[in-house]
Short mmCIF file of C-alpha atoms in Angstrom, two decimals:
data_model
loop_
_atom_site.label_atom_id
_atom_site.label_comp_id
_atom_site.label_asym_id
_atom_site.label_seq_id
_atom_site.Cartn_x
_atom_site.Cartn_y
_atom_site.Cartn_z
CA MET A 282 15.48 -1.64 -17.87
CA LYS A 283 16.51 -0.36 -14.33
CA LEU A 284 14.24 -1.04 -11.25
CA PRO A 285 12.11 2.14 -10.16
CA ARG A 286 13.47 3.94 -7.24
CA THR A 287 10.20 5.49 -6.39
CA ALA A 288 6.82 3.86 -5.09
CA LEU A 289 3.38 4.95 -4.37
CA PHE A 290 1.90 3.43 -1.24
CA GLY A 291 -1.91 4.22 -1.15
CA GLY A 292 -4.76 3.14 1.05
CA ALA A 293 -7.04 3.87 3.75
CA PHE A 294 -4.67 4.06 6.41
CA ASN A 295 -7.46 3.93 8.87
CA PRO A 296 -5.57 4.03 11.14
CA VAL A 297 -1.68 3.96 9.79
CA HIS A 298 -0.10 1.20 12.17
CA GLN A 299 3.07 -0.58 12.53
CA GLY A 300 2.50 -3.01 9.78
CA HIS A 301 2.42 -0.33 7.19
CA LEU A 302 5.24 1.39 8.48
CA SER A 303 7.53 -1.59 8.97
CA LEU A 304 6.70 -2.66 5.36
CA ALA A 305 7.72 0.85 4.19
CA HIS A 306 11.18 0.54 6.04
CA TYR A 307 11.73 -2.79 4.57
CA LEU A 308 11.21 -1.78 1.04
CA THR A 309 13.23 1.53 1.18
CA ARG A 310 16.37 -0.53 2.32
CA ARG A 311 15.77 -3.66 0.43
CA LEU A 312 15.22 -1.89 -2.90
CA ALA A 313 17.17 1.14 -2.35
CA LEU A 314 14.11 3.56 -2.69
CA ASP A 315 14.48 7.41 -3.32
CA ARG A 316 11.04 8.33 -2.53
CA ILE A 317 7.76 6.62 -1.10
CA VAL A 318 4.84 8.67 -1.49
CA PHE A 319 2.08 7.81 0.79
CA VAL A 320 -1.48 8.70 -0.41
CA PRO A 321 -4.37 8.30 2.02
CA VAL A 322 -7.58 7.44 -0.03
CA GLY A 323 -10.38 10.27 -0.30
CA LYS A 324 -13.36 8.54 -1.53
CA PRO A 325 -13.37 4.97 -2.09
CA ALA A 326 -14.88 3.70 -5.28
CA HIS A 327 -16.55 0.47 -3.85
CA ARG A 328 -16.29 0.42 -0.07
CA SER A 329 -17.16 2.48 3.19
CA LEU A 330 -14.58 3.19 5.78
CA PRO A 331 -15.57 1.69 8.97
CA GLY A 332 -15.24 4.43 11.82
CA ASP A 333 -13.53 6.89 9.48
CA PRO A 334 -12.79 9.93 11.16
CA GLY A 335 -12.00 11.75 8.06
CA CYS A 336 -9.63 12.17 5.44
CA HIS A 337 -7.91 15.10 7.16
CA GLU A 338 -7.55 13.20 10.39
CA ARG A 339 -6.12 10.13 8.52
CA MET A 340 -3.71 12.65 6.77
CA LYS A 341 -2.48 14.13 10.12
CA MET A 342 -1.86 10.68 11.86
CA LEU A 343 0.20 9.61 8.65
CA GLU A 344 2.11 13.09 8.82
CA LYS A 345 3.12 12.10 12.43
CA ALA A 346 3.79 8.52 11.59
CA ILE A 347 6.51 9.46 8.48
CA SER A 348 7.75 12.62 10.16
CA GLY A 349 11.69 12.14 10.38
CA GLU A 350 11.94 9.53 7.18
CA PRO A 351 13.70 11.75 4.66
CA ARG A 352 12.71 9.51 1.74
CA TRP A 353 8.93 9.25 2.75
CA ARG A 354 6.50 11.88 1.29
CA LEU A 355 2.86 12.57 2.07
CA SER A 356 0.40 13.58 -0.55
CA ASP A 357 -2.78 15.17 -0.07
CA TYR A 358 -3.91 14.42 -3.96
CA GLU A 359 -7.05 12.18 -3.26
CA CYS A 360 -8.12 14.10 0.11
CA ARG A 361 -8.28 17.31 -1.77
CA SER A 362 -9.72 16.30 -4.94
CA GLY A 363 -13.46 15.74 -3.58
CA GLU A 364 -13.62 13.06 -6.48
CA ILE A 365 -13.87 9.23 -6.41
CA SER A 366 -10.54 7.92 -5.79
CA TYR A 367 -9.18 5.77 -8.51
CA THR A 368 -5.52 4.86 -8.30
CA VAL A 369 -4.66 5.14 -12.18
CA ARG A 370 -5.55 9.00 -12.07
CA THR A 371 -3.55 9.30 -8.92
CA VAL A 372 -0.57 7.72 -10.45
CA GLU A 373 -1.06 9.95 -13.68
CA ALA A 374 -1.28 13.05 -11.72
CA LEU A 375 1.50 12.33 -9.20
CA PHE A 376 4.24 10.81 -11.57
CA PRO A 377 3.64 11.95 -15.08
CA GLU A 378 7.04 11.32 -16.18
CA GLU A 379 7.69 8.03 -14.42
CA ARG A 380 6.35 4.56 -13.58
CA PRO A 381 6.34 3.91 -9.87
CA TRP A 382 6.19 0.64 -7.92
CA LEU A 383 2.63 0.53 -6.77
CA ILE A 384 2.73 -1.34 -3.15
CA LEU A 385 -0.13 -3.47 -2.36
CA GLY A 386 -0.87 -6.12 0.22
CA SER A 387 -1.89 -9.22 -1.31
CA ASP A 388 -5.43 -8.70 -0.36
CA ALA A 389 -5.57 -5.53 -2.80
CA PHE A 390 -3.66 -7.70 -5.31
CA LEU A 391 -6.15 -10.60 -5.64
CA GLY A 392 -8.91 -8.07 -6.44
CA LEU A 393 -6.80 -6.09 -8.66
CA ASP A 394 -8.91 -7.08 -11.92
CA ARG A 395 -11.84 -5.25 -10.64
CA TRP A 396 -10.19 -1.90 -10.30
CA PHE A 397 -11.09 1.11 -12.35
CA GLU A 398 -9.31 0.73 -15.61
CA THR A 399 -6.99 -2.10 -14.81
CA GLY A 400 -5.10 -2.29 -18.10
CA ARG A 401 -4.36 1.36 -17.96
CA LEU A 402 -3.10 1.19 -14.44
CA LEU A 403 -0.88 -1.68 -15.13
CA SER A 404 0.56 0.12 -18.07
CA ARG A 405 1.67 2.83 -15.59
CA VAL A 406 3.18 1.01 -12.47
CA HIS A 407 5.42 -1.78 -11.51
CA LEU A 408 3.73 -3.90 -8.72
CA LEU A 409 5.04 -4.69 -5.13
CA VAL A 410 2.76 -7.40 -3.68
CA ALA A 411 3.37 -7.79 0.32
CA PHE A 412 2.14 -11.40 1.22
CA ARG A 413 0.19 -11.97 4.38
CA PRO A 414 -0.13 -15.09 6.69
CA GLY A 415 -2.44 -17.43 5.06
CA ASP A 416 -1.42 -16.47 1.60
CA THR A 417 -0.71 -19.58 -0.60
CA LEU A 418 0.45 -20.34 -3.99
CA GLY A 419 -3.00 -21.15 -5.31
CA THR A 420 -4.59 -17.83 -4.20
CA ILE A 421 -1.75 -15.90 -5.64
CA THR A 422 -1.54 -17.77 -8.92
CA ALA A 423 -5.38 -17.36 -9.25
CA GLY A 424 -5.16 -13.60 -8.79
CA PHE A 425 -2.18 -13.27 -11.35
CA GLU A 426 -4.20 -15.01 -13.90
CA ARG A 427 -6.83 -12.62 -13.73
CA LEU A 428 -4.70 -10.09 -14.68
CA VAL A 429 -3.43 -11.93 -17.59
CA PRO A 430 -6.22 -9.93 -20.01
CA PHE A 431 -4.89 -6.40 -18.71
CA GLY A 432 -1.32 -7.09 -19.93
CA LEU A 433 0.66 -9.01 -17.81
CA GLY A 434 2.56 -12.08 -19.50
CA PRO A 435 3.72 -15.20 -17.45
CA VAL A 436 5.87 -15.38 -14.53
CA ALA A 437 7.15 -17.98 -12.05
CA LEU A 438 5.26 -17.27 -8.94
CA PRO A 439 6.80 -18.02 -5.44
CA ASP A 440 4.79 -19.70 -2.91
CA PRO A 441 4.04 -17.38 0.02
CA ALA A 442 4.21 -20.36 2.49
CA SER A 443 7.60 -21.67 1.61
CA PRO A 444 10.34 -21.28 4.35
CA GLY A 445 12.54 -18.57 4.25
CA GLN A 446 14.00 -15.20 5.48
CA ALA A 447 12.26 -11.69 4.54
CA ASP A 448 12.88 -11.00 0.82
CA VAL A 449 11.76 -9.93 -2.22
CA VAL A 450 11.31 -11.78 -5.43
CA ILE A 451 11.55 -9.69 -8.72
CA GLN A 452 10.02 -11.26 -12.02
CA ARG A 453 9.89 -9.54 -15.51
CA SER A 454 6.27 -9.87 -17.23
CA ARG A 455 6.40 -8.93 -20.62
CA GLN A 456 3.25 -8.88 -22.97
CA GLY A 457 3.69 -6.98 -26.45
CA LYS A 458 5.98 -4.06 -26.14
CA ILE A 459 5.08 -3.79 -22.05
CA GLU A 460 7.50 -4.94 -19.65
CA THR A 461 6.28 -4.90 -15.89
CA PHE A 462 8.28 -5.58 -12.88
CA ILE A 463 6.54 -7.67 -10.23
CA GLY A 464 7.92 -7.96 -6.90
CA PHE A 465 6.77 -10.54 -4.37
CA VAL A 466 7.53 -9.49 -0.87
CA ARG A 467 7.80 -11.93 2.26
CA PRO A 468 8.74 -8.56 4.55
CA GLY A 469 8.47 -10.38 7.89
CA THR A 470 6.44 -7.30 9.26
CA PRO A 471 4.07 -7.54 12.22
CA ASP A 472 0.76 -9.06 11.52
CA VAL A 473 -1.41 -5.82 12.27
CA SER A 474 -4.30 -4.62 10.76
CA SER A 475 -6.31 -1.41 10.80
CA SER A 476 -9.63 -3.37 11.51
CA ARG A 477 -7.70 -5.17 14.52
CA THR A 478 -6.06 -1.64 15.58
CA ARG A 479 -9.74 -0.16 15.63
CA ASP A 480 -11.07 -2.75 17.48
CA ALA A 481 -8.36 -2.54 20.30
CA LEU A 482 -9.16 1.05 20.48
CA ARG A 483 -13.05 0.76 20.96
CA LYS A 484 -11.99 -1.28 23.81
CA GLY A 485 -10.04 1.21 25.24
CA LYS A 486 -6.81 -0.27 24.45
CA VAL A 487 -3.65 1.12 22.91
CA PRO A 488 -1.17 -1.69 21.77
CA ASP A 489 2.31 -0.36 21.64
CA GLU A 490 2.91 -3.51 18.96
CA PHE A 491 0.15 -1.75 16.79
CA LEU A 492 0.81 1.84 16.76
CA PRO A 493 3.86 4.16 16.43
CA ALA A 494 3.68 6.39 19.77
CA THR A 495 2.90 9.88 17.72
CA VAL A 496 -0.02 8.18 15.95
CA LYS A 497 -1.18 6.86 19.35
CA SER A 498 -0.75 10.13 21.33
CA TYR A 499 -2.98 11.91 18.50
CA ILE A 500 -5.69 9.06 18.87
CA VAL A 501 -5.83 9.51 22.51
CA GLU A 502 -5.93 13.24 22.26
CA LYS A 503 -8.80 13.56 19.55
CA GLY A 504 -10.56 10.54 21.04
CA LEU A 505 -10.60 8.93 17.75
CA TYR A 506 -12.16 5.65 16.84
CA GLY A 507 -14.47 5.64 20.03
CA PHE A 508 -11.30 5.52 22.32
CA SER A 509 -12.09 6.37 25.89
CA SER A 510 -9.39 5.83 28.90
CA ASP A 511 -12.74 5.49 31.10
#
């Protein structure tokens, strides 16, 4: 079974920041991906988006951020659907004939058992899980064990805190006839979050290490996230 060459990168992107982009660059190179499809969430099922400027604005920022990257694509599928966004439906709509990687932060991975139709989703994707500072082997193990009833078989989990350079550890998980690749990623990317970025913007700051220049200019021009230079 060959590794997938396509990945789905979904999320709020509220706003897209250097952490998102650095991870996408790293995975594109490291896994020789042909395509990453970015899909900003339209209507989240279980949470609100703080300071959300709207899906159209988040789309525009993403469009600017990934412009010039020939292997990156932007999909407005969830923004234009008008329905609650469920990842499994997005995968089935955008990848009807293939089983892509699903790029997740470890925080999303740890709650994957509570997603809509988790078992159906796991049968349609392979997983790329990016470790974050503070992750431990215990938390990752607990998150994985909650997914076993949904169709994952046992794997040897890497310790997120172990020393070493940025890397990807890919395991094969088999349960019954379904084999799933799970890549655990230590990307060495900037420790940036959308919440930290929004907080800085509310204070009238535009940190260079947080935002790509094109996104920064757009936010300033539109006055998004309460940004004011006064």
